[in-house]
CSV table of C-alpha atoms in Angstrom, one decimal:
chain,number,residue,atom,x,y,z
H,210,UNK,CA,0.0,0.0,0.0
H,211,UNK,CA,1.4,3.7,-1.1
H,212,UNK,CA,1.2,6.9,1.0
H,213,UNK,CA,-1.1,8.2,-1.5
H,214,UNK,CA,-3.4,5.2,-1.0
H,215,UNK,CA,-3.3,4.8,2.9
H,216,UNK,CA,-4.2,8.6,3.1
H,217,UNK,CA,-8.2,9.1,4.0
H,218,UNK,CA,-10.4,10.8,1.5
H,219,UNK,CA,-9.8,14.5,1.0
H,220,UNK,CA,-13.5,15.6,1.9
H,221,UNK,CA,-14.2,19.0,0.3
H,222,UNK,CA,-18.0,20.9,1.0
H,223,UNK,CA,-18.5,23.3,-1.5
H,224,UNK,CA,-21.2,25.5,-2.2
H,225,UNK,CA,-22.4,26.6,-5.7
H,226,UNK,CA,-25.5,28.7,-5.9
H,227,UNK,CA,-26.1,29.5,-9.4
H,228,UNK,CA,-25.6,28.5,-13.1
H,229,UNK,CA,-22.0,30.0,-13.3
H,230,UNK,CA,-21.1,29.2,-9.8
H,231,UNK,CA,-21.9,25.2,-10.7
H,232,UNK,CA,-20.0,25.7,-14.0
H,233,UNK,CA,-16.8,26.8,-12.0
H,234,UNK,CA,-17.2,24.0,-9.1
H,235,UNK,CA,-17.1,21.1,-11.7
H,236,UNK,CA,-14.0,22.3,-13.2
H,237,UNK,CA,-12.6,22.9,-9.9
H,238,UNK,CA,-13.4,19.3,-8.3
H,239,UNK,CA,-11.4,18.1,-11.9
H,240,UNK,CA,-8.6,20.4,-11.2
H,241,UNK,CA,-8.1,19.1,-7.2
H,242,UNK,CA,-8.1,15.6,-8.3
H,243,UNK,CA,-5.1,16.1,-10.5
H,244,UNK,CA,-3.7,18.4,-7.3
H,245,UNK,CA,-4.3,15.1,-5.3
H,246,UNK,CA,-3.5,11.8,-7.1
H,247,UNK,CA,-4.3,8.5,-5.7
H,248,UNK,CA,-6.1,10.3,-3.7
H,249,UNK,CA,-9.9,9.9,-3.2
H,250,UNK,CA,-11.9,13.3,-3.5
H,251,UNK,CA,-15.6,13.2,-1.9
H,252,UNK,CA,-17.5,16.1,-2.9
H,253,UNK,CA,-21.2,17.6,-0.7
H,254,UNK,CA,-22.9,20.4,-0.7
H,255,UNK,CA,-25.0,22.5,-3.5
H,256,UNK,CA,-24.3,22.8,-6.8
H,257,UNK,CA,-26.0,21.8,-10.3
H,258,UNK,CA,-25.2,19.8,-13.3
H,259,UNK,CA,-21.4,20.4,-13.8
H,260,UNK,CA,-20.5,19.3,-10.4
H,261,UNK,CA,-22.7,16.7,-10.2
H,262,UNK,CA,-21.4,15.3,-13.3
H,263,UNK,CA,-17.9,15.3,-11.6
H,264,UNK,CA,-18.9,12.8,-8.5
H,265,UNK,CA,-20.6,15.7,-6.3
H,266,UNK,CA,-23.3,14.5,-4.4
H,267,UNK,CA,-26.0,17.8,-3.8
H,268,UNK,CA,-28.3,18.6,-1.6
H,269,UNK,CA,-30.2,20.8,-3.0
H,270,UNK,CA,-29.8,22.1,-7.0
H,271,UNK,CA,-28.9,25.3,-8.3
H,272,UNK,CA,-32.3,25.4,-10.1
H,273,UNK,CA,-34.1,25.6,-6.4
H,274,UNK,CA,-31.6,28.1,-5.2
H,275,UNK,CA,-32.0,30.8,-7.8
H,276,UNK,CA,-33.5,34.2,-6.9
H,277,UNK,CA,-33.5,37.6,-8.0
H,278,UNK,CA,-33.9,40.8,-6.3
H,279,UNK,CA,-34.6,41.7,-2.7
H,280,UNK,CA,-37.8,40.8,-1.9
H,281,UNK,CA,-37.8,38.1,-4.3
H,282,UNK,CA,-35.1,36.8,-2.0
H,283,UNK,CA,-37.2,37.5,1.5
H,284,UNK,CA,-39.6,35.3,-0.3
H,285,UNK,CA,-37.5,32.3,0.3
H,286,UNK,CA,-36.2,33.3,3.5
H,287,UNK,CA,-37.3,30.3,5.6
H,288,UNK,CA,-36.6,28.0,2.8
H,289,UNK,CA,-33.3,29.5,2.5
H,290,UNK,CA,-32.6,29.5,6.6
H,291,UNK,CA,-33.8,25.9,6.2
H,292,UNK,CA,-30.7,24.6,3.4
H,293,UNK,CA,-28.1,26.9,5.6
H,294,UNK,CA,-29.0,24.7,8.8
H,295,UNK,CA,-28.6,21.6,6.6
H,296,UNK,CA,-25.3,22.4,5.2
H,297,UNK,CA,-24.1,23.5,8.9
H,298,UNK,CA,-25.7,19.8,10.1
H,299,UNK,CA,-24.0,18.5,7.6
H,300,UNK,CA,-20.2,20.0,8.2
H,301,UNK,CA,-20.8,19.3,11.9
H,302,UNK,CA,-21.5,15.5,11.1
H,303,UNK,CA,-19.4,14.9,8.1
H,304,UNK,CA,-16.4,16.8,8.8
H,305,UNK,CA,-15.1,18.1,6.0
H,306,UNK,CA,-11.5,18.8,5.0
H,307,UNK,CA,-12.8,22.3,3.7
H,308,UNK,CA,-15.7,24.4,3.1
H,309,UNK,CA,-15.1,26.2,-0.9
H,310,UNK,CA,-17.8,28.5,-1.4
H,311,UNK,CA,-18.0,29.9,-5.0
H,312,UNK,CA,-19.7,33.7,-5.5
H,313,UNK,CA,-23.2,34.1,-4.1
H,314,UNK,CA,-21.7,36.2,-1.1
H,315,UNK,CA,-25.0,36.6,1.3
H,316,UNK,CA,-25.5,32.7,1.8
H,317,UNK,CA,-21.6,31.8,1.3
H,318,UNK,CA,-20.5,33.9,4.0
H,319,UNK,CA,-23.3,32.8,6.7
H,320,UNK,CA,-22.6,29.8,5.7
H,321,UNK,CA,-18.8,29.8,6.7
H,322,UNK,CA,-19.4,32.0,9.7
H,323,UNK,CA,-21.2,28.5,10.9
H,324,UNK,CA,-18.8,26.3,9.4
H,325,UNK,CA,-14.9,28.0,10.6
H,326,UNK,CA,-16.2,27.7,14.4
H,327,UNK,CA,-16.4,23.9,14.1
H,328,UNK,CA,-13.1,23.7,12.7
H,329,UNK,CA,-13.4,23.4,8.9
H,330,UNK,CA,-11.0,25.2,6.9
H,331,UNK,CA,-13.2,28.3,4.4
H,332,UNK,CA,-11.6,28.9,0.6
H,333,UNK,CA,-14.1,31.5,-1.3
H,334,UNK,CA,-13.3,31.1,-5.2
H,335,UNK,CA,-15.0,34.1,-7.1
H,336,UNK,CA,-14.9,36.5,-4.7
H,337,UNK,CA,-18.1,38.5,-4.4
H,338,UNK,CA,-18.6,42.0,-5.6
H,339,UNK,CA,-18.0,44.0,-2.7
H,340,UNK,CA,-16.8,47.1,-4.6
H,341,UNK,CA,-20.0,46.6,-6.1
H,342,UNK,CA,-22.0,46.8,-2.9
H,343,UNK,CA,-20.8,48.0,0.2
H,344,UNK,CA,-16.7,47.6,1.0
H,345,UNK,CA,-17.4,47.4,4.7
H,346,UNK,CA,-18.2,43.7,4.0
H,347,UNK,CA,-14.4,42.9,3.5
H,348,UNK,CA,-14.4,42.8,7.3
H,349,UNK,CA,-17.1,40.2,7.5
H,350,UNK,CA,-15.3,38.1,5.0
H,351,UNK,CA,-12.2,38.4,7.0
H,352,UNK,CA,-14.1,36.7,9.8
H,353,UNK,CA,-15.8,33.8,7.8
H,354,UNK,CA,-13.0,32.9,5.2
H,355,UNK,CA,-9.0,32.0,5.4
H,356,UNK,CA,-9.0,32.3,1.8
H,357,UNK,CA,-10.5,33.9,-1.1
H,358,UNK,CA,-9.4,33.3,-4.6
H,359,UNK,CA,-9.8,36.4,-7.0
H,360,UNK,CA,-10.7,36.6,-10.0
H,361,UNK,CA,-10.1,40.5,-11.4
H,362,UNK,CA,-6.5,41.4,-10.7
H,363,UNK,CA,-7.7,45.0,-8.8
H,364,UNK,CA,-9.8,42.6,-6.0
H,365,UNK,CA,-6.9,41.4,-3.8
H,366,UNK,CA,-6.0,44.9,-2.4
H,367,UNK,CA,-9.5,45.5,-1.8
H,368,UNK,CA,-9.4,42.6,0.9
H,369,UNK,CA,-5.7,44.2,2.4
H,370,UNK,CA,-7.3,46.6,4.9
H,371,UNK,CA,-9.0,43.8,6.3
H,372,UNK,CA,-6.3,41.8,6.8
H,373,UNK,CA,-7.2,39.1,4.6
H,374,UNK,CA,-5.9,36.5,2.0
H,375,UNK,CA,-6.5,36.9,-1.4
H,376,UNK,CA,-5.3,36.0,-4.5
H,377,UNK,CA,-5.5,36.8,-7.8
H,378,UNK,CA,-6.0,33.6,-9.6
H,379,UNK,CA,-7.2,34.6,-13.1
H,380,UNK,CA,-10.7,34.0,-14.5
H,381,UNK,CA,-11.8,30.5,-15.1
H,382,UNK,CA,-14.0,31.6,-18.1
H,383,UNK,CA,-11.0,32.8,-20.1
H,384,UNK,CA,-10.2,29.1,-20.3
H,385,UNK,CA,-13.9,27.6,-21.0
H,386,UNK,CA,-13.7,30.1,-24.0
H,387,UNK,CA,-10.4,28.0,-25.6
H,388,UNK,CA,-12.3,25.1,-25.0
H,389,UNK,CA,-15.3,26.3,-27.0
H,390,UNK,CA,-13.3,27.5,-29.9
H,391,UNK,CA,-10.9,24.4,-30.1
H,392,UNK,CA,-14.3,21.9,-30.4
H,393,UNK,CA,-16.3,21.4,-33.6
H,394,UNK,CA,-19.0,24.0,-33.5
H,395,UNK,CA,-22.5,22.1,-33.4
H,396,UNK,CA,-25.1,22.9,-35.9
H,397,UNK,CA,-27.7,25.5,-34.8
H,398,UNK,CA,-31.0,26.1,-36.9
H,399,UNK,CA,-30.1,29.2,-38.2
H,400,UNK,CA,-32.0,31.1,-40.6
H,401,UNK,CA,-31.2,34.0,-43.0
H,402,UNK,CA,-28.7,36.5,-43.3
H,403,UNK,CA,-28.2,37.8,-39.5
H,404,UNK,CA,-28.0,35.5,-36.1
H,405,UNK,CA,-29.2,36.6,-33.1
H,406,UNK,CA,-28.6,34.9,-29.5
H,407,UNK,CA,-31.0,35.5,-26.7
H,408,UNK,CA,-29.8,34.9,-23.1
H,409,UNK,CA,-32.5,36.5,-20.9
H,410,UNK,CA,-30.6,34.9,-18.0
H,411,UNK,CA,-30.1,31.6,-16.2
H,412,UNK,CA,-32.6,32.0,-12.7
H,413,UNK,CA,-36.8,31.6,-13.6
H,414,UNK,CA,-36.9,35.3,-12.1
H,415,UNK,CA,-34.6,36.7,-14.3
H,416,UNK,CA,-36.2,34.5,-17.7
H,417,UNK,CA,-39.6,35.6,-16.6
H,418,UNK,CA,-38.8,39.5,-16.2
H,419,UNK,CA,-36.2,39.4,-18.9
H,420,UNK,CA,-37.2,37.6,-21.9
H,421,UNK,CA,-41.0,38.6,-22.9
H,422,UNK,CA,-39.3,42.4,-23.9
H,423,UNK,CA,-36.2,40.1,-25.5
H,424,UNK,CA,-39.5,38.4,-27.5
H,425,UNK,CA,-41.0,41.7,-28.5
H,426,UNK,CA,-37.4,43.1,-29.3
H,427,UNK,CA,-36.8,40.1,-31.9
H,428,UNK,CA,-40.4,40.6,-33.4
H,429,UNK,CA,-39.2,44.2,-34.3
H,430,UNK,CA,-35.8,43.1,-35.8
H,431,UNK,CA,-37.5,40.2,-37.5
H,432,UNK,CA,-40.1,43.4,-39.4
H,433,UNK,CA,-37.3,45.4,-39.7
H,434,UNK,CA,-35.1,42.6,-41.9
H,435,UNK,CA,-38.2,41.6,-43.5
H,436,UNK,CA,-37.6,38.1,-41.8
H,437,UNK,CA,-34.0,37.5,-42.9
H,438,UNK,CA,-33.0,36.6,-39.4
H,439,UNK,CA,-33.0,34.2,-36.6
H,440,UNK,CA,-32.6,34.0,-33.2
H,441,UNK,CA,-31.5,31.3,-30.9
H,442,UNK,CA,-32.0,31.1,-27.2
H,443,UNK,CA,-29.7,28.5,-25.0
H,444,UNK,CA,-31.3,27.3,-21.9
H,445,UNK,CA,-28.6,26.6,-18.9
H,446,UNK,CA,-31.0,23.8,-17.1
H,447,UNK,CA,-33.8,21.9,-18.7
H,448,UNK,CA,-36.0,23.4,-15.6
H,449,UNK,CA,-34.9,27.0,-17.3
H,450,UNK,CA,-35.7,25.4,-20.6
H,451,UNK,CA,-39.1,25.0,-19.4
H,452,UNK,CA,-39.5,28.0,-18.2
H,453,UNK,CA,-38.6,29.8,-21.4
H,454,UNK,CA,-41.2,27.9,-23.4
H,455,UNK,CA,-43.8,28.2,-21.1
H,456,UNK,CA,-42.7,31.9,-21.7
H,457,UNK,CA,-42.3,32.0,-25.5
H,458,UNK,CA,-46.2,29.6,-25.9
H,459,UNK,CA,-47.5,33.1,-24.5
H,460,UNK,CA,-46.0,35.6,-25.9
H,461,UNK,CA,-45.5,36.4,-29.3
H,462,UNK,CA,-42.2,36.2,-30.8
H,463,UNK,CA,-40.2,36.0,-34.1
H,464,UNK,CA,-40.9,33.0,-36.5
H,465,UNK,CA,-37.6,31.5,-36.6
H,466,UNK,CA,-37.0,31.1,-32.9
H,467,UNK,CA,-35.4,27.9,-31.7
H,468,UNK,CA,-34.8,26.6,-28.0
H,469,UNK,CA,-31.4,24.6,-27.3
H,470,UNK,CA,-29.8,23.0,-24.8
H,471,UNK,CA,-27.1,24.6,-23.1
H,472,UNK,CA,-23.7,25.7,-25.2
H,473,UNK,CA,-24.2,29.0,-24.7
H,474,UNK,CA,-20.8,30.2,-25.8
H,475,UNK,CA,-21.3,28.1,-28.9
H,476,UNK,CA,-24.3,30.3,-30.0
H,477,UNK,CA,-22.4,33.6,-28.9
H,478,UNK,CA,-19.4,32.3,-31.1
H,479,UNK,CA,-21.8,32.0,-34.1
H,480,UNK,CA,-24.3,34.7,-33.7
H,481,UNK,CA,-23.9,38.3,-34.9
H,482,UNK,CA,-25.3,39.8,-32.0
H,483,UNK,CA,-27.1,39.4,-28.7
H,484,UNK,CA,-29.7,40.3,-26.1
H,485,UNK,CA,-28.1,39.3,-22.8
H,486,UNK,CA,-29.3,39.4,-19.4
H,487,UNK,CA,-26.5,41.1,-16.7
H,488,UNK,CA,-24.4,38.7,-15.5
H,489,UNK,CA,-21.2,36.3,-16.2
H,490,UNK,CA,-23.2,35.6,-19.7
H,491,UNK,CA,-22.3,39.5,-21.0
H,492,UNK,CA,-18.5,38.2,-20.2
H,493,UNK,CA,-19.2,35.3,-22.2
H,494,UNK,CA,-20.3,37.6,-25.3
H,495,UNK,CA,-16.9,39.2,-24.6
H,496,UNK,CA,-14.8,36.1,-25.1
H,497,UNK,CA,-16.6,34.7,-27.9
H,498,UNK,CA,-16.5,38.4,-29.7
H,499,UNK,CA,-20.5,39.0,-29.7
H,500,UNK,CA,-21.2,42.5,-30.1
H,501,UNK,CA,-24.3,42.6,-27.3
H,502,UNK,CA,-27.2,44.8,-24.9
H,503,UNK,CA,-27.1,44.1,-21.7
H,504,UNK,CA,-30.6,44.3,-20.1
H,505,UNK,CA,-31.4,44.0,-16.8
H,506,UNK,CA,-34.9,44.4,-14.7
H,507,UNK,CA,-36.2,44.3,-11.3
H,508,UNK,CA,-39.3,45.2,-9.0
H,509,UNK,CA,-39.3,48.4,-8.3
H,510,UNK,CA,-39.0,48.3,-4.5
H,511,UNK,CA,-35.8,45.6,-5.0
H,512,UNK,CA,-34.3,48.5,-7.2
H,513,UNK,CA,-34.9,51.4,-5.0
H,514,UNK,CA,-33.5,49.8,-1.7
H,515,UNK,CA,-30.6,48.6,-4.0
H,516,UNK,CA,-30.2,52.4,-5.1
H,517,UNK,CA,-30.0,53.1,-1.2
H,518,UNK,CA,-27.1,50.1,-0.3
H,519,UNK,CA,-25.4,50.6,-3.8
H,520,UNK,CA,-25.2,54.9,-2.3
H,521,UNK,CA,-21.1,55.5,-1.9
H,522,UNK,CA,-19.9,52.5,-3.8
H,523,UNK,CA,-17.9,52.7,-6.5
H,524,UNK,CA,-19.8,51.6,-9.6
H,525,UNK,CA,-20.9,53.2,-12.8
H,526,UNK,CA,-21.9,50.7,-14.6
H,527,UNK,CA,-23.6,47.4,-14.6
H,528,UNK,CA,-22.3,45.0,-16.7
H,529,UNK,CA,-18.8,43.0,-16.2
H,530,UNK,CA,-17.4,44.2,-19.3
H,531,UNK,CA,-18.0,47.5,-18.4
H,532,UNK,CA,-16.7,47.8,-15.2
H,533,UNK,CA,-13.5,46.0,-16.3
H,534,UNK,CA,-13.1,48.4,-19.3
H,535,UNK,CA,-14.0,51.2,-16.9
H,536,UNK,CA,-16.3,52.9,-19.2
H,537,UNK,CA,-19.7,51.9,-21.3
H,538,UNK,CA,-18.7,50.0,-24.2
H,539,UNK,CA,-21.7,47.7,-23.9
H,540,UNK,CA,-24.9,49.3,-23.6
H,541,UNK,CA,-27.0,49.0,-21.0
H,542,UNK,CA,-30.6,49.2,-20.9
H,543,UNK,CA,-31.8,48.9,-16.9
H,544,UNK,CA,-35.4,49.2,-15.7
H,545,UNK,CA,-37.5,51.7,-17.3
H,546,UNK,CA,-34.8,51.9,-20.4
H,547,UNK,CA,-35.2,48.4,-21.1
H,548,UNK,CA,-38.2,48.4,-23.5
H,549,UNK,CA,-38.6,46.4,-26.4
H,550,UNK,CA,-37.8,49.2,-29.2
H,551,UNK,CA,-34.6,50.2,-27.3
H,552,UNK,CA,-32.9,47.0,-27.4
H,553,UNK,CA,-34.2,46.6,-30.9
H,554,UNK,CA,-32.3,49.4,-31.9
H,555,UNK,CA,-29.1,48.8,-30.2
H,556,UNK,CA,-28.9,45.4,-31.5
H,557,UNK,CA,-30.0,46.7,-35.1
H,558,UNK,CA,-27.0,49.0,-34.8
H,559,UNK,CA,-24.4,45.6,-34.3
H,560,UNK,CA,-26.1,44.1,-37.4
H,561,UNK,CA,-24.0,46.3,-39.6
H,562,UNK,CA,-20.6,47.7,-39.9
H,563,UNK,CA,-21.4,50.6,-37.7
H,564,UNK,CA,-19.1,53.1,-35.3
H,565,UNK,CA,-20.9,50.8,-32.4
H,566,UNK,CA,-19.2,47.7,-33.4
H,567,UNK,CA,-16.2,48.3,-34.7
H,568,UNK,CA,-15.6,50.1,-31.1
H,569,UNK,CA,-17.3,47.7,-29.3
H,570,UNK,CA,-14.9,45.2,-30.7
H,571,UNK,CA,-11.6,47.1,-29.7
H,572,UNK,CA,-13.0,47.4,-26.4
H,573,UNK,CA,-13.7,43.9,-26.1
H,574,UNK,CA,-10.1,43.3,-26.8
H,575,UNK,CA,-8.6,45.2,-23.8
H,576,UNK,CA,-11.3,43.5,-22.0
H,577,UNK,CA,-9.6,40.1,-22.8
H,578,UNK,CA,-5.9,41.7,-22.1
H,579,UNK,CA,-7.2,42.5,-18.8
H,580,UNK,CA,-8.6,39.0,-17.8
H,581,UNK,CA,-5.9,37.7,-17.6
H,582,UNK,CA,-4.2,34.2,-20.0
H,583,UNK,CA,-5.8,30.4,-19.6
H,584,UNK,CA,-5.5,27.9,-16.8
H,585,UNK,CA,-7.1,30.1,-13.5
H,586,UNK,CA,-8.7,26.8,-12.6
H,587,UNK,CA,-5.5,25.2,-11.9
H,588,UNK,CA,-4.2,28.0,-10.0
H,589,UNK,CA,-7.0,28.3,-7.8
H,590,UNK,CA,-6.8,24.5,-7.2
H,591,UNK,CA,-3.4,25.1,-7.0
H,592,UNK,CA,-3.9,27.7,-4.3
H,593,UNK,CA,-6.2,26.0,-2.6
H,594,UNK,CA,-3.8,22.2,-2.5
H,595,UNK,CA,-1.4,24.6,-1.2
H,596,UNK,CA,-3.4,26.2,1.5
H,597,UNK,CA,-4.6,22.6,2.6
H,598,UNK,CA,-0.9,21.3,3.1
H,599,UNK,CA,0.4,24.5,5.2
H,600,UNK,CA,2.7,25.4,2.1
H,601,UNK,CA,3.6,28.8,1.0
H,602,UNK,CA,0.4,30.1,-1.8
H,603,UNK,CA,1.7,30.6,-5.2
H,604,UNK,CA,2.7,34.4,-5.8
H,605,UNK,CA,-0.9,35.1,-8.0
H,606,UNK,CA,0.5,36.6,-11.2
H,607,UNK,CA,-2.2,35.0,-13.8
């Protein structure tokens, strides 16, 4: 018997709450494996598809975790107070090695805040947008995590004041853009001259604010090119799937629209332009260089009180592409500007050769620079097999 095989399981809680989140913990759990060979690698917590693919046994799904806005959120309080008690029972039973927590900062951190007292070592990877919300919350991090892994080279200094460790790890969708381009490209029903992908988001809040003005958008494109265009919509879940043609039975939209499953990027690589809800999917358009809207809507009271804790923080902008650029190169149509005639128009102006585009694409560019070269998964498990064995943490140039 080896070393490696007399060694007990390396037992790793993790905690994905959305689409993107998932996406990241799968190609994490692949990336500790090969960190830890011979080794046996048990994987709890919540998390979707991706992770579960990779061994990761789930509590509860990223499809029953999903919610958007404020009150939307104190809607599922109790159910939400319910899975945090579960995951605590189960760290307190099971034991784990350590707690990684990906994004999704308000349950992530309350989660660890229960899980560091018993003794579990805390790893956040994607650290949460506190320059977005309030900075004070760096303090509260620096109670509830040992680690966090960044993913924007400006977040590690944010955490310094607090006395924290972070590092700069690189973005882990910089990589699942290679992969994309290096496979075959599959075969979308296209129609016409101009493509058009429609991500109205990955939660059934976001799908069902989101995509009936994406329907009415496309029905005014479709008039405008006299039909000579088609538009494809990737679902990230077949529950979200569901949700979208429930949607799209009801509402009228163009005549060539067409329902996939996943590959997301994939459509973005082939499609001339896009409708994207805010979020990690607007980064996504970036990689795979899709001119794009972002569009984004809430209830009104989830914006104003968002207006109120947002007051003092250093944001202009929405969208991940435009923050990192640090200026609007993708437009962004929030709220009451998000109507179906606007986006029309903005995504009418990427159909041609226009200003719009052609500066959109340079931007999109130093966007890439800025994000940093391939293989952030392997640093952050790299970071993370390092923290775990008391070692020194790699230096965090990505």
């Amino acid at each position: 018997m080896t070393v490696a095989q007399a060694l007990p399981p390396l037992k790793v809680m993790m905690c994905a709450g959305e689409v993107s989140g998932d996406m990241y913990g799968g190609a994490l759990i692949r990336a500790l494996r090969e960190r830890f060979p011979g080794r046996a690698l048990e994987v709890r917590g919540l998390g979707g598809d991706a992770m579960r693919a990779e061994g990761a046994t789930l509590l509860y799904h990223t499809d029953a975790l999903g919610a958007m806005g404020i009150f939307e959120v104190l809607g599922k309080l109790r159910f939400f107070r319910r899975v945090l008690s579960e995951m605590e029972a189960l760290a307190r039973e099971w034991r784990p090695d350590v707690l990684i927590t990906l994004d999704y900062y308000s349950f992530n951190v309350a989660l660890a805040e229960r899980v560091r007292p018993l003794g579990v070592r805390t790893v956040q990877y994607i650290s949460p947008k506190v320059w977005v919300w309030r900075r004070g919350r760096i303090y509260r991090m620096a109670r509830a995590f040992d680690l966090v892994l960044c993913i924007f080279p400006f977040e590690p200094e944010l955490y310094a004041p607090a006395g924290l460790r972070a590092l700069y790890v690189g973005h882990p969708l910089v990589e699942r853009a290679a992969e994309t381009r290096a496979e075959a490209p599959p075969a979308f029903p296209w129609y016409g001259r101009d493509r058009i992908a429609l991500l109205p988001g990955s939660r059934a809040g976001e799908i069902r604010a989101i995509l009936p003005t994406f329907l009415r958008a496309a029905r005014r494109i479709e008039a405008v090119k006299h039909g000579d265009c088609s538009f494809v919509l990737p679902a990230p879940t077949p529950r979200m799937r569901a949700e979208a043609e429930r949607i799209i039975a009801r509402v009228p939209g163009p005549r060539h629209l067409t329902v996939v499953d996943g590959n997301a990027r994939h459509v973005l690589a082939q499609a001339r332009a896009a409708m994207i809800a805010s979020g990690t999917a607007t980064l996504e358009a970036c990689l795979m260089d899709c001119p794009a809207v972002l569009a984004y809507r809430v209830s009104l009271p989830t914006e104003l009180i968002a207006r109120i804790v947002t007051l003092g923080a250093r944001l202009r902008f929405a969208g991940l592409v435009n923050i990192i650029a640090g200026r609007l190169v993708m437009p962004e149509l929030l709220q009451r500007d998000f109507t179906p005639y606007n986006t029309a128009a903005e995504v009418l102006a990427f159909l041609r050769d226009t200003p719009a585009r052609r500066d959109l694409a340079a931007a999109y560019a130093e966007v890439r620079e800025r994000l940093g070269g391939p293989d952030a998964t392997a640093r952050a498990a790299a970071a993370i097999a390092a923290f775990l064995r008391g070692d020194a943490l790699p230096d965090g140039n990505a």
